[in-house]
CSV table of C-alpha atoms in Angstrom, one decimal:
chain,number,residue,atom,x,y,z
M,1,ARG,CA,0.0,0.0,0.0
M,2,ASP,CA,2.5,2.6,1.1
M,3,GLY,CA,6.0,2.2,-0.1
M,4,PRO,CA,8.6,3.2,-2.6
M,5,PHE,CA,6.7,1.8,-5.7
M,6,ARG,CA,3.6,3.8,-4.7
M,7,GLU,CA,5.8,6.9,-4.4
M,8,ILE,CA,7.2,6.3,-7.9
M,9,VAL,CA,3.8,6.0,-9.4
M,10,ILE,CA,2.7,9.2,-7.7
M,11,ALA,CA,5.9,11.0,-8.9
M,12,LEU,CA,5.1,9.8,-12.5
M,13,HIS,CA,1.6,11.3,-12.3
M,14,ARG,CA,3.0,14.5,-11.0
M,15,SER,CA,5.7,14.7,-13.7
M,16,ASP,CA,5.4,16.0,-17.2
M,17,ILE,CA,5.6,12.5,-18.7
M,18,ALA,CA,2.3,12.9,-20.5
M,19,SER,CA,4.0,15.7,-22.5
M,20,HIS,CA,6.7,13.3,-23.8
M,21,SER,CA,7.1,13.4,-27.5
M,22,HIS,CA,7.4,9.6,-28.1
M,23,ARG,CA,4.2,7.8,-28.5
M,24,GLU,CA,5.3,4.6,-26.8
M,25,VAL,CA,6.2,6.5,-23.7
M,26,LEU,CA,2.7,7.9,-23.6
M,27,LEU,CA,1.2,4.5,-24.1
M,28,LEU,CA,3.3,3.0,-21.3
M,29,TYR,CA,2.3,5.8,-19.0
M,30,TYR,CA,-1.4,5.4,-19.7
M,31,ASP,CA,-1.1,1.7,-19.3
M,32,LEU,CA,0.6,2.2,-15.9
M,33,ALA,CA,-2.2,4.7,-14.9
M,34,VAL,CA,-4.8,2.0,-15.7
M,35,ARG,CA,-3.0,-0.7,-13.9
M,36,TYR,CA,-2.7,1.4,-10.7
M,37,SER,CA,-5.9,3.3,-11.1
M,38,LEU,CA,-7.0,2.7,-7.5
M,39,LEU,CA,-4.4,5.3,-6.6
M,40,LEU,CA,-6.4,7.8,-8.6
M,41,LYS,CA,-9.4,7.0,-6.4
M,42,GLU,CA,-7.3,7.8,-3.3
M,43,MET,CA,-5.7,10.9,-4.8
M,44,PRO,CA,-8.2,12.5,-7.1
M,45,GLU,CA,-5.9,15.5,-7.7
M,46,LEU,CA,-3.9,13.2,-10.0
M,47,LEU,CA,-6.9,12.4,-12.0
M,48,SER,CA,-7.4,15.8,-13.5
M,49,SER,CA,-4.1,16.0,-15.4
M,50,LEU,CA,-4.4,12.4,-16.5
M,51,LEU,CA,-7.9,12.9,-18.0
M,52,GLY,CA,-6.7,16.1,-19.7
M,53,ALA,CA,-3.8,14.2,-21.3
M,54,LEU,CA,-6.0,11.3,-22.3
M,55,THR,CA,-8.8,13.4,-23.9
M,56,GLY,CA,-6.5,16.0,-25.5
M,57,ASN,CA,-3.8,16.0,-28.1
M,58,ARG,CA,-1.6,13.6,-26.1
M,59,GLY,CA,-4.3,10.9,-26.1
M,60,LEU,CA,-7.6,10.7,-28.0
M,61,GLN,CA,-6.6,13.4,-30.4
M,62,HIS,CA,-3.0,12.3,-31.0
M,63,PRO,CA,-1.9,12.2,-34.6
M,64,HIS,CA,-0.8,8.5,-34.4
M,65,PRO,CA,-3.8,6.1,-34.9
M,66,ARG,CA,-2.4,3.5,-32.4
M,67,VAL,CA,-2.2,6.1,-29.6
M,68,ARG,CA,-5.8,7.2,-30.3
M,69,SER,CA,-7.0,3.6,-30.4
M,70,ARG,CA,-5.4,2.6,-27.1
M,71,CYS,CA,-6.5,5.8,-25.4
M,72,CYS,CA,-10.1,5.0,-26.2
M,73,TYR,CA,-9.7,1.7,-24.3
M,74,PHE,CA,-7.6,3.3,-21.5
M,75,LEU,CA,-10.2,6.0,-20.9
M,76,LEU,CA,-12.9,3.4,-20.6
M,77,ARG,CA,-10.9,1.4,-18.1
M,78,ILE,CA,-10.0,4.5,-16.0
M,79,VAL,CA,-13.7,5.6,-15.9
M,80,LYS,CA,-14.8,2.1,-14.9
M,81,SER,CA,-12.1,1.7,-12.3
M,82,VAL,CA,-12.3,5.1,-10.6
M,83,GLY,CA,-16.1,5.2,-10.6
M,84,GLY,CA,-18.8,7.7,-11.0
M,85,LYS,CA,-18.3,9.7,-7.7
M,86,ALA,CA,-14.6,10.5,-8.5
M,87,MET,CA,-15.4,11.3,-12.2
M,88,ARG,CA,-18.3,13.7,-11.4
M,89,PRO,CA,-16.2,16.9,-11.7
M,90,TYR,CA,-14.8,15.9,-15.0
M,91,VAL,CA,-17.9,14.6,-16.9
M,92,GLU,CA,-18.5,17.6,-19.1
M,93,ALA,CA,-14.8,18.0,-20.1
M,94,VAL,CA,-14.5,14.3,-20.9
M,95,VAL,CA,-17.7,14.1,-22.9
M,96,GLU,CA,-16.7,17.3,-24.8
M,97,GLY,CA,-13.4,15.6,-25.7
M,98,ILE,CA,-15.1,12.5,-26.8
M,99,GLN,CA,-17.9,14.3,-28.7
M,100,SER,CA,-15.6,15.9,-31.3
M,101,LEU,CA,-14.0,12.5,-32.1
M,102,LEU,CA,-17.3,10.8,-32.7
M,103,PHE,CA,-18.2,13.4,-35.3
M,104,ALA,CA,-15.0,13.1,-37.4
M,105,PRO,CA,-15.5,11.4,-40.8
M,106,ALA,CA,-14.2,7.8,-40.7
M,107,SER,CA,-12.1,8.1,-43.9
M,108,SER,CA,-9.7,11.0,-43.2
M,109,SER,CA,-8.9,13.7,-40.8
M,110,CYS,CA,-10.8,16.9,-40.8
M,111,VAL,CA,-10.1,20.4,-39.4
M,112,THR,CA,-12.4,22.0,-36.9
M,113,SER,CA,-12.3,25.7,-36.1
M,114,THR,CA,-9.4,25.2,-33.7
M,115,ARG,CA,-7.6,22.0,-34.4
M,116,GLU,CA,-7.4,18.9,-36.6
M,117,VAL,CA,-9.6,16.0,-35.6
M,118,PHE,CA,-8.5,12.6,-36.5
M,119,PRO,CA,-10.8,9.7,-37.3
M,120,ILE,CA,-11.7,7.0,-34.8
M,121,PRO,CA,-12.4,3.5,-36.1
M,122,PRO,CA,-15.8,2.1,-35.3
M,123,ASN,CA,-14.5,-0.4,-32.8
M,124,ASP,CA,-12.8,2.3,-30.8
M,125,ALA,CA,-15.9,4.5,-31.1
M,126,LEU,CA,-17.7,1.8,-29.2
M,127,TYR,CA,-15.3,2.3,-26.3
M,128,LEU,CA,-16.1,6.1,-26.4
M,129,PHE,CA,-19.9,5.5,-26.5
M,130,GLU,CA,-19.6,3.1,-23.5
M,131,THR,CA,-17.5,5.6,-21.6
M,132,THR,CA,-20.1,8.3,-22.3
M,133,GLY,CA,-22.9,6.0,-21.1
M,134,ILE,CA,-21.1,5.2,-17.9
M,135,LEU,CA,-20.3,8.9,-17.2
M,136,LEU,CA,-23.8,10.0,-17.8
M,137,GLY,CA,-25.4,7.1,-16.0
M,138,THR,CA,-23.3,6.7,-12.8
M,139,THR,CA,-22.0,10.1,-11.8
M,140,GLY,CA,-25.3,11.5,-10.4
M,141,LEU,CA,-25.6,14.4,-12.9
M,142,ASP,CA,-28.7,16.5,-13.0
M,143,VAL,CA,-31.2,15.2,-15.5
M,144,ASP,CA,-30.9,18.3,-17.7
M,145,LEU,CA,-27.1,18.0,-17.9
M,146,GLN,CA,-27.4,14.2,-18.7
M,147,GLN,CA,-29.9,15.0,-21.5
M,148,ARG,CA,-27.7,17.8,-23.0
M,149,CYS,CA,-24.6,15.6,-23.0
M,150,ALA,CA,-26.5,12.6,-24.4
M,151,THR,CA,-28.1,14.7,-27.1
M,152,ALA,CA,-24.8,16.3,-28.1
M,153,VAL,CA,-23.1,12.9,-28.5
M,154,LEU,CA,-26.0,10.9,-30.0
M,155,THR,CA,-27.9,13.4,-32.3
M,156,PRO,CA,-25.5,13.3,-35.2
M,157,HIS,CA,-25.7,9.5,-35.2
M,158,ILE,CA,-29.5,9.2,-35.3
């Protein structure tokens, strides 16, 4: 529980490793975060920067398809592991990060007003839909906010 390895994991979360330029370093960091996600439940201050990296251009919006693909899975695992109560403050930001990816055309990248959005394959999109469902269904959001988020994500697909 307490010990040197735990301190190393905490130090990794507090470092700037999520800004590393090599994609394999990012994937190993995210894998470690998933494996030791119970620590994120105990120390929710670490969760914010991890979610920012996972849903931003160092994760779901990374230019490399393998990083985007793995981050779809890693995000789902983090959300499931940490649980709704810990995720409540981050629901809107995570859903917003997911939403733009689900609108991207499947064949090529497109440019939004602020950044390039890369395509997510259908199998990876399923992870994102499941993540959205868990976030909206288990975090105790107001019904109005649940409805707004669900509508924003699902309307273009209906």
